[in-house]
Amino acid sequence: MDRANAFETDLDRNPANYAPLTPLSFIEQAAAVYPERTALVHGARRYSWKETYARSRRLASALAARGIGTGDTVAVMAANTPEMYECHFGVPMLGAVLNTLNTRLDAEAIAFMLNHGGAKVLIADREFSATVAGALAQLERRPFVIDIDDAEYTGAGERLGETDYEALLAEGDPEYAWQPPADEWNAISLNYTSGTTGNPKGVVYHHRGAYLNGICNIVTWSMPRHAVYLWTLPMFHCNGWCFPWTMAANAGVNVCLRKVDPVQIFRLIKEHRVTHYCGAPIVHSALINADPALRAGITRQVSAMVAGAAPPAAMIEGMESIGFDLTHVYGLTETYGPATVCARHEAWDALAIGQRAERNGRQGVRYLMQEGLAVMDGESMQPVPADGETMGEIMFRGNITMKGYLKNAKATAEAFAGGWFHSGDLAVMQPDGYVKIKDRSKDIIISGGENISSLEIEEALYRHPAVLAAAAVARPDPKWGETPCVFVELKPGVQVTAEEIIEHCRGHLARFKVPRAVVFGELPKTSTGKIQKFVLRQKAKSAQAIE
């Protein structure tokens, strides 16, 4: 029998005790409390938090005056510049949905996203005019196009827009009275997955998730107030792992960077006393292998965050050797970027560097504001034993999991089957409760009925002193079904033979896991540094085995 609950009677939500969560409140707070503190640095440009807030409100006002409102999509094709940062606030201020586009994609992919997402406005940096022009030519309905002219871009990209970004801002009101969303479940952004087959899926984020992960980044990384963050991570990727909103909550400094370049990265770290940056393993490896003279003059510890592919222990050791403090996180586009962290323990400090690297190379435990993380059997939906051996699929549930896939009810239902988000990543649960990825389900190599982890092979390859980047994929084999084929990118000026690579692997792997074919050359990568294994799988079909 139900009975009245005194704590729920006549104690209702009202404007005095409840407000929808939105990261837009972060920039309002930063501008009010720290109006003159620097918010953005880009070349010779400097904007304070007061100016950044005003420019974001101008953007919202100008777009609203052109008829853009709740539920409309505003796409942005831009580098890591102040304009891209302002769009993370100005677009959702008027209830619109921000769709940041991957600048490395071709015109056909961009056209699909503009059409599928229903973009009414496209804000595009002139560096990407050729791709944008090709995409626009494929559309039946052209969005309103706004050019970004950035003095840091020295090329000559074509003007495609009806106006430019600064002219648009001049139309807007710096005191624009924006309103928070009526419901924190409302969409704030649209991010397309980098699908390897078929069309990419449109991942929808809500204001609540963006707010929570924006704050969770600070908590997880123990970021001090007014951190100085270098934008090595593309803001188009999972909305920069929610760090545009994080840095407003932190009232810190955003140091913009158009292109990942070790020379520029080390220069900016020294010039602006950068405290934090993020990136895929390939970014950190580039810094480890850069000329040591570039690091001269860095007198304070820099905190680095790594995600993407599981980072090899050799890379973690390398970061420690150059004095950078590395935090390992893991997540997907569907989880607002990072959703687990390899939370460190003081006891690990006493371990040898190799053991520390092994511990820190795990995907770890759930982010504080993600409610559930499990490794489960995808069929029974039961957790696998925490024995470090039994593989299952990593699954998430909670507030920093996407709303779903835009206009794709079937894919959404499949992703959320059983009340959990299915990541597609295979892992083990270790006895201490830490998750360790073994592979993507599609990347497992099955040889003679035995499962071989491509990541385990890559871990061995990265321990060879000549290897800069490596990937292992399945190669069809008439006898075994599949055998491992490895693709190796060597460090500059270094030579090594395929036989030497295989012999090295024999010292680190069981015999059946040792690669049967080795291919040298630069590895194909996405704009966020992930190695494109689907490309390598095609190449592996013609690779010659070494008997």
XYZ file of C-alpha atoms in Angstrom:
547
model
C 0.000 0.000 0.000
C 1.355 3.400 -1.009
C 1.676 5.948 1.711
C 2.300 9.651 1.545
C 5.943 10.696 1.615
C 6.256 13.892 3.605
C 9.503 14.733 1.831
C 7.724 14.813 -1.535
C 4.526 16.584 -0.477
C 4.251 20.321 -1.197
C 7.989 20.406 -1.886
C 8.029 20.919 -5.630
C 10.530 22.164 -8.147
C 10.421 25.867 -8.780
C 12.817 28.480 -10.198
C 14.221 29.128 -6.737
C 15.403 25.567 -6.147
C 15.904 24.000 -9.565
C 17.615 24.950 -12.810
C 18.429 22.736 -15.802
C 22.120 21.920 -15.939
C 23.928 23.558 -18.847
C 27.618 24.347 -19.441
C 26.562 27.752 -20.731
C 26.438 28.852 -17.100
C 30.210 28.334 -16.905
C 31.104 31.177 -19.262
C 28.615 33.518 -17.598
C 30.292 32.809 -14.250
C 33.813 33.213 -15.632
C 32.947 36.570 -17.199
C 31.272 37.807 -14.024
C 33.986 36.734 -11.572
C 37.128 37.034 -13.725
C 36.188 39.512 -16.469
C 39.730 40.708 -17.213
C 41.521 37.374 -17.008
C 42.740 36.022 -20.335
C 40.427 33.409 -21.826
C 41.852 32.896 -25.315
C 45.299 33.240 -26.868
C 45.781 32.823 -30.600
C 48.838 34.281 -32.279
C 48.682 38.019 -31.608
C 45.038 37.865 -30.523
C 44.015 37.956 -26.873
C 40.459 37.853 -25.494
C 39.445 38.167 -21.849
C 36.563 36.178 -20.376
C 34.397 39.309 -20.547
C 35.210 39.709 -24.245
C 34.748 36.007 -25.011
C 31.347 36.006 -23.337
C 30.326 39.138 -25.225
C 31.496 37.682 -28.557
C 29.589 34.445 -27.889
C 26.454 36.443 -27.138
C 26.961 38.483 -30.313
C 27.119 35.234 -32.273
C 23.914 33.957 -30.685
C 22.159 37.276 -31.274
C 23.203 37.518 -34.923
C 22.135 33.953 -35.668
C 18.803 34.473 -33.893
C 18.191 37.565 -36.011
C 18.617 35.368 -39.086
C 15.955 32.970 -37.894
C 18.047 30.312 -36.195
C 16.484 28.886 -33.049
C 15.764 25.841 -30.912
C 16.554 22.561 -32.620
C 18.264 24.095 -35.647
C 21.700 22.785 -36.587
C 24.708 25.071 -36.983
C 27.686 23.257 -38.492
C 31.258 24.454 -38.025
C 34.285 23.437 -40.096
C 37.174 25.070 -38.285
C 40.588 24.617 -36.722
C 41.285 25.211 -33.033
C 40.701 28.977 -33.111
C 38.780 31.499 -30.976
C 35.862 31.271 -33.422
C 35.546 27.526 -32.863
C 35.665 28.056 -29.114
C 32.984 30.786 -29.196
C 30.686 28.528 -31.217
C 30.592 26.081 -28.292
C 28.719 28.745 -26.347
C 27.092 31.066 -28.876
C 25.304 28.349 -30.852
C 23.593 26.604 -27.893
C 22.769 29.974 -26.310
C 19.888 30.281 -28.775
C 18.812 26.661 -28.382
C 20.512 25.550 -31.593
C 22.632 22.397 -31.914
C 26.366 22.645 -32.636
C 27.732 20.227 -35.247
C 31.533 20.407 -35.362
C 32.874 18.813 -38.545
C 36.035 16.759 -38.904
C 38.396 18.902 -40.992
C 40.207 15.847 -42.363
C 37.179 14.338 -44.079
C 36.480 14.513 -47.794
C 33.728 16.516 -49.474
C 31.409 13.542 -49.813
C 31.496 12.795 -46.069
C 31.002 16.471 -45.170
C 28.064 16.703 -47.587
C 26.452 13.681 -45.938
C 26.797 15.265 -42.484
C 25.442 18.638 -43.578
C 22.466 16.961 -45.205
C 21.794 14.355 -42.505
C 22.177 16.864 -39.669
C 20.006 19.414 -41.479
C 22.505 22.261 -41.098
C 20.883 25.657 -41.665
C 24.160 27.507 -41.124
C 27.733 26.517 -41.944
C 30.608 28.463 -40.380
C 33.783 27.491 -42.246
C 37.458 28.391 -41.975
C 38.885 29.350 -45.377
C 41.668 26.775 -45.007
C 39.030 24.139 -45.753
C 37.321 25.960 -48.631
C 38.158 23.328 -51.233
C 36.480 20.572 -49.234
C 33.564 22.786 -48.243
C 32.978 23.894 -51.841
C 32.909 20.270 -52.945
C 30.430 19.415 -50.193
C 28.140 22.355 -50.958
C 28.025 21.351 -54.616
C 26.463 18.024 -53.592
C 23.645 19.539 -51.549
C 20.149 20.250 -52.816
C 19.656 22.855 -50.090
C 22.629 25.093 -49.356
C 22.996 26.356 -45.775
C 23.801 29.981 -45.002
C 27.621 30.060 -45.158
C 29.875 32.228 -42.992
C 33.617 32.456 -43.667
C 36.264 32.506 -40.938
C 39.267 34.655 -41.826
C 42.091 33.743 -39.463
C 45.316 35.715 -39.666
C 47.213 32.626 -38.508
C 46.223 30.847 -41.718
C 48.536 32.037 -44.467
C 46.955 30.168 -47.372
C 44.503 31.529 -49.897
C 41.273 29.637 -49.377
C 38.324 30.694 -51.501
C 35.592 32.870 -50.017
C 32.375 30.879 -50.041
C 30.178 32.701 -47.562
C 27.481 35.296 -47.727
C 29.360 37.099 -44.962
C 32.374 36.579 -42.706
C 32.479 35.763 -39.023
C 33.564 39.174 -37.725
C 30.940 40.948 -39.841
C 28.321 38.591 -38.444
C 29.406 39.333 -34.878
C 29.152 43.060 -35.607
C 25.452 42.515 -36.256
C 24.938 40.922 -32.824
C 24.141 42.277 -29.383
C 26.889 41.715 -26.750
C 24.148 41.844 -24.095
C 21.964 39.260 -25.830
C 19.559 37.838 -23.221
C 20.047 34.142 -23.864
C 18.056 31.597 -21.907
C 19.140 28.216 -20.537
C 17.414 25.215 -22.111
C 13.905 24.514 -20.922
C 15.057 20.954 -20.323
C 18.630 19.838 -19.632
C 17.898 16.793 -21.823
C 17.736 19.120 -24.843
C 20.432 18.560 -27.444
C 23.526 20.744 -27.244
C 25.676 19.184 -29.959
C 25.857 16.639 -32.770
C 29.047 14.651 -33.380
C 29.511 12.161 -36.177
C 31.380 8.928 -35.579
C 34.328 8.189 -37.813
C 32.630 5.128 -39.244
C 34.804 2.792 -41.294
C 31.947 1.207 -43.211
C 28.760 2.849 -44.413
C 27.697 6.297 -43.368
C 28.825 7.746 -40.034
C 26.287 7.898 -37.214
C 25.218 11.200 -35.656
C 25.787 11.128 -31.893
C 23.579 13.544 -29.944
C 24.773 15.129 -26.673
C 22.526 16.894 -24.155
C 23.195 19.897 -21.913
C 23.213 17.754 -18.765
C 25.933 15.435 -20.035
C 28.062 18.301 -21.343
C 27.794 20.067 -17.968
C 28.703 16.963 -15.983
C 31.629 15.856 -18.127
C 32.898 19.429 -18.318
C 33.141 19.460 -14.520
C 34.312 15.851 -14.324
C 37.397 16.692 -16.389
C 38.460 19.133 -13.669
C 37.822 16.656 -10.868
C 39.466 13.724 -12.660
C 42.581 15.666 -13.607
C 42.793 17.649 -10.339
C 43.058 20.805 -12.436
C 43.992 23.902 -10.449
C 42.020 27.120 -10.918
C 43.109 29.114 -14.004
C 44.902 26.234 -15.714
C 46.613 27.006 -19.045
C 45.344 24.529 -21.610
C 46.969 23.982 -25.008
C 44.582 22.911 -27.770
C 46.487 19.984 -29.287
C 43.226 17.995 -29.329
C 40.792 18.992 -32.116
C 37.757 20.805 -30.792
C 35.728 19.039 -33.464
C 36.440 15.668 -31.821
C 33.753 14.920 -29.184
C 33.593 18.694 -28.671
C 37.213 18.544 -27.615
C 36.337 15.932 -24.958
C 34.120 18.669 -23.422
C 37.182 20.802 -22.612
C 35.785 24.025 -24.148
C 33.211 23.908 -21.360
C 35.753 22.638 -18.821
C 38.030 25.619 -19.399
C 35.189 28.089 -18.892
C 34.305 26.379 -15.607
C 37.990 26.541 -14.702
C 38.270 30.206 -15.791
C 41.561 29.190 -17.338
C 43.484 30.125 -20.463
C 42.855 28.464 -23.835
C 45.989 28.523 -25.992
C 44.893 27.860 -29.570
C 46.853 25.786 -32.072
C 45.878 25.287 -35.699
C 48.078 22.261 -36.339
C 49.906 19.670 -34.231
C 53.596 20.459 -34.618
C 56.152 19.551 -31.903
C 58.156 22.725 -32.591
C 55.093 24.919 -32.025
C 53.838 22.853 -29.105
C 57.074 23.160 -27.142
C 57.314 26.869 -28.033
C 53.803 27.553 -26.752
C 54.343 25.472 -23.613
C 57.343 27.656 -22.747
C 55.872 30.972 -23.892
C 52.535 30.638 -22.102
C 53.550 28.321 -19.254
C 51.077 25.678 -20.405
C 49.944 23.352 -17.621
C 47.702 20.876 -19.468
C 47.095 19.367 -22.900
C 45.325 16.312 -24.367
C 45.907 14.046 -27.313
C 45.918 10.618 -28.902
C 49.024 8.445 -28.407
C 50.502 9.641 -31.708
C 50.630 13.234 -30.388
C 52.554 12.254 -27.273
C 54.871 9.994 -29.265
C 55.704 12.908 -31.556
C 56.794 14.938 -28.524
C 58.811 12.067 -27.051
C 60.686 11.608 -30.330
C 61.212 15.309 -31.061
C 64.607 16.982 -30.762
C 65.356 17.137 -26.999
C 66.618 20.702 -27.497
C 63.006 21.768 -28.086
C 62.197 20.932 -24.454
C 64.949 23.129 -23.061
C 63.521 25.848 -20.831
C 60.409 23.979 -19.682
C 60.819 24.354 -15.939
C 57.436 23.180 -14.674
C 55.704 19.847 -14.950
C 53.151 19.591 -17.739
C 50.077 17.416 -17.266
C 49.140 15.377 -20.325
C 46.010 13.332 -20.936
C 46.055 10.446 -23.393
C 43.155 8.518 -24.906
C 42.289 7.042 -28.274
C 43.931 3.705 -28.898
C 45.234 1.955 -25.804
C 48.625 3.634 -25.230
C 51.608 1.288 -25.344
C 53.697 0.996 -22.193
C 56.729 2.275 -24.125
C 54.912 5.557 -24.782
C 53.930 5.906 -21.116
C 57.545 5.293 -20.114
C 58.644 7.867 -22.688
C 56.354 10.545 -21.267
C 57.723 9.936 -17.809
C 61.277 10.178 -19.154
C 60.674 13.692 -20.505
C 59.071 14.811 -17.252
C 55.433 15.015 -18.360
C 52.761 13.705 -15.986
C 50.449 11.419 -17.985
C 46.845 10.551 -17.147
C 45.272 7.759 -19.168
C 41.551 8.026 -19.978
C 39.273 6.049 -22.258
C 35.961 6.694 -23.919
C 34.099 7.036 -27.189
C 32.203 9.665 -29.128
C 29.075 8.161 -27.570
C 30.343 8.905 -24.026
C 31.235 12.590 -24.521
C 34.880 11.595 -24.917
C 36.602 10.263 -21.769
C 34.402 8.209 -19.447
C 36.996 6.099 -17.600
C 40.311 6.969 -16.022
C 43.267 4.910 -14.871
C 43.118 6.318 -11.343
C 46.598 6.094 -9.895
C 47.658 4.892 -6.461
C 50.608 6.171 -4.443
C 51.830 2.602 -3.984
C 52.524 2.412 -7.729
C 55.279 5.022 -7.347
C 57.490 2.405 -5.711
C 57.240 0.074 -8.712
C 59.833 -0.177 -11.464
C 59.065 2.032 -14.453
C 57.937 -0.908 -16.579
C 55.479 -2.043 -13.902
C 54.196 1.514 -13.434
C 53.661 1.797 -17.171
C 51.708 -1.457 -17.188
C 49.455 -0.239 -14.375
C 48.972 3.190 -15.962
C 48.266 1.660 -19.375
C 44.936 0.212 -18.274
C 41.636 1.863 -19.121
C 40.808 1.924 -15.437
C 37.620 2.804 -13.589
C 34.564 4.880 -14.408
C 34.600 8.663 -14.423
C 33.050 10.031 -11.233
C 29.984 11.301 -13.096
C 29.415 8.183 -15.198
C 27.105 5.885 -13.269
C 28.065 2.492 -14.630
C 31.041 0.684 -16.176
C 31.121 -3.077 -16.693
C 32.755 -5.798 -18.763
C 29.967 -8.158 -19.776
C 29.111 -11.039 -22.027
C 27.250 -9.394 -24.882
C 24.694 -12.191 -25.134
C 23.881 -13.001 -21.501
C 24.514 -9.433 -20.282
C 26.266 -10.885 -17.240
C 29.576 -9.492 -15.916
C 32.645 -11.564 -16.739
C 34.789 -12.836 -13.829
C 37.323 -10.306 -12.541
C 40.185 -12.651 -13.358
C 42.119 -10.595 -15.896
C 41.610 -13.365 -18.450
C 37.961 -13.689 -19.453
C 37.091 -11.269 -22.224
C 33.828 -9.409 -22.528
C 32.525 -6.152 -23.956
C 32.993 -2.806 -22.202
C 29.616 -1.256 -21.426
C 28.545 2.071 -19.956
C 25.433 3.610 -18.484
C 24.782 7.004 -16.964
C 24.576 10.722 -17.541
C 27.610 10.995 -19.808
C 26.250 8.598 -22.376
C 24.710 10.001 -25.567
C 21.007 10.586 -26.095
C 21.264 8.284 -29.109
C 21.954 8.336 -32.848
C 20.167 11.003 -34.885
C 17.482 9.594 -37.207
C 18.681 6.047 -36.573
C 16.333 4.276 -34.173
C 17.650 0.820 -35.088
C 21.278 1.660 -34.294
C 20.219 3.414 -31.080
C 18.236 0.389 -29.913
C 21.156 -1.934 -30.688
C 23.625 0.322 -28.865
C 21.427 0.445 -25.741
C 20.306 -3.212 -25.721
C 19.839 -4.508 -22.192
C 19.989 -1.052 -20.624
C 23.708 -0.528 -21.274
C 25.663 1.202 -24.020
C 27.651 -1.390 -25.951
C 31.091 0.015 -26.796
C 32.298 -2.720 -29.144
C 35.603 -2.846 -27.253
C 36.719 -6.178 -25.824
C 38.374 -6.156 -22.415
C 39.044 -8.043 -19.236
C 38.167 -7.014 -15.708
C 41.205 -7.317 -13.486
C 41.003 -8.424 -9.839
C 41.443 -4.863 -8.560
C 38.410 -3.676 -10.544
C 40.374 -2.001 -13.344
C 39.363 -2.537 -16.969
C 42.022 -3.495 -19.510
C 41.159 -3.358 -23.217
C 42.259 -6.326 -25.267
C 40.907 -5.239 -28.630
C 38.074 -3.888 -30.697
C 35.699 -6.772 -31.414
C 36.423 -6.339 -35.132
C 40.215 -6.254 -34.576
C 40.643 -9.597 -32.809
C 42.779 -11.957 -34.920
C 41.486 -15.543 -34.866
C 44.272 -17.912 -35.891
C 43.691 -21.658 -35.807
C 40.790 -21.101 -33.414
C 42.921 -19.029 -31.013
C 42.077 -15.408 -30.256
C 45.067 -13.079 -30.652
C 44.899 -9.523 -29.337
C 46.216 -7.033 -31.871
C 46.996 -4.707 -28.974
C 49.260 -7.299 -27.359
C 51.260 -7.581 -30.578
C 51.456 -3.789 -30.880
C 52.643 -3.540 -27.274
C 55.566 -5.810 -28.178
C 56.338 -3.852 -31.351
C 56.497 -0.531 -29.509
C 59.242 -1.949 -27.317
C 61.546 -2.104 -30.326
C 63.733 1.038 -30.266
C 63.280 1.644 -34.017
C 59.466 1.671 -33.993
C 57.596 4.994 -34.075
C 54.105 3.619 -34.768
C 52.712 0.128 -35.274
C 49.494 -1.709 -35.988
C 48.576 -5.377 -36.186
C 45.686 -6.718 -38.265
C 44.446 -10.060 -39.537
C 45.852 -11.405 -42.796
C 43.882 -14.198 -44.534
C 45.707 -17.522 -44.364
C 44.648 -20.752 -46.133
C 45.849 -22.958 -43.291
C 45.149 -20.975 -40.112
C 42.236 -18.842 -41.304
C 44.031 -15.682 -40.170
C 47.541 -14.798 -39.084
C 48.916 -11.512 -37.719
C 50.252 -8.964 -40.194
C 51.999 -5.904 -38.772
C 52.495 -2.458 -40.253
C 55.469 -0.563 -38.875
C 56.393 3.111 -39.158
C 60.054 3.585 -38.246
C 61.666 6.516 -36.501
C 63.458 8.923 -38.880
C 66.909 7.793 -39.992
C 66.529 4.270 -38.592
C 66.574 1.043 -40.584
C 65.523 -2.448 -39.548
C 64.527 -5.588 -41.461
C 61.283 -7.532 -41.304
C 63.198 -10.522 -39.982
C 64.571 -8.414 -37.120
C 61.053 -7.234 -36.230
C 59.771 -10.806 -36.170
C 62.706 -11.979 -34.085
C 62.027 -9.169 -31.609
C 58.391 -10.286 -31.349
C 59.459 -13.866 -30.667
C 61.118 -12.615 -27.506
C 57.881 -11.042 -26.244
C 55.014 -13.162 -27.568
C 53.806 -16.743 -27.643
C 54.787 -18.436 -30.887
C 51.291 -18.471 -32.413
C 50.974 -14.714 -31.807
C 54.162 -13.769 -33.663
C 53.415 -11.841 -36.906
C 53.848 -13.671 -40.191
C 54.108 -10.565 -42.359
C 55.722 -7.131 -41.845
C 55.012 -4.036 -43.948
C 57.030 -0.828 -43.497
C 55.774 2.691 -44.202
C 53.754 5.585 -42.818
C 50.521 4.427 -41.212
C 47.196 5.921 -42.317
C 45.674 7.918 -39.477
C 42.502 9.832 -38.737
C 42.548 13.516 -37.855
C 42.650 12.576 -34.169
C 45.674 10.298 -34.592
C 43.896 6.948 -34.617
C 45.418 4.396 -36.955
C 42.945 3.391 -39.669
C 42.982 -0.371 -39.398
C 40.250 -0.831 -41.965
C 42.708 0.518 -44.564
C 45.447 -1.787 -43.306
C 43.183 -4.837 -43.395
C 42.775 -4.331 -47.132
C 46.540 -3.959 -47.613
C 47.217 -7.035 -45.500
C 45.438 -9.237 -48.024
C 48.343 -8.773 -50.433
C 51.175 -8.771 -47.870
C 53.771 -11.508 -48.285
C 54.281 -13.908 -45.397
C 57.761 -14.550 -44.044
C 58.261 -18.240 -43.475
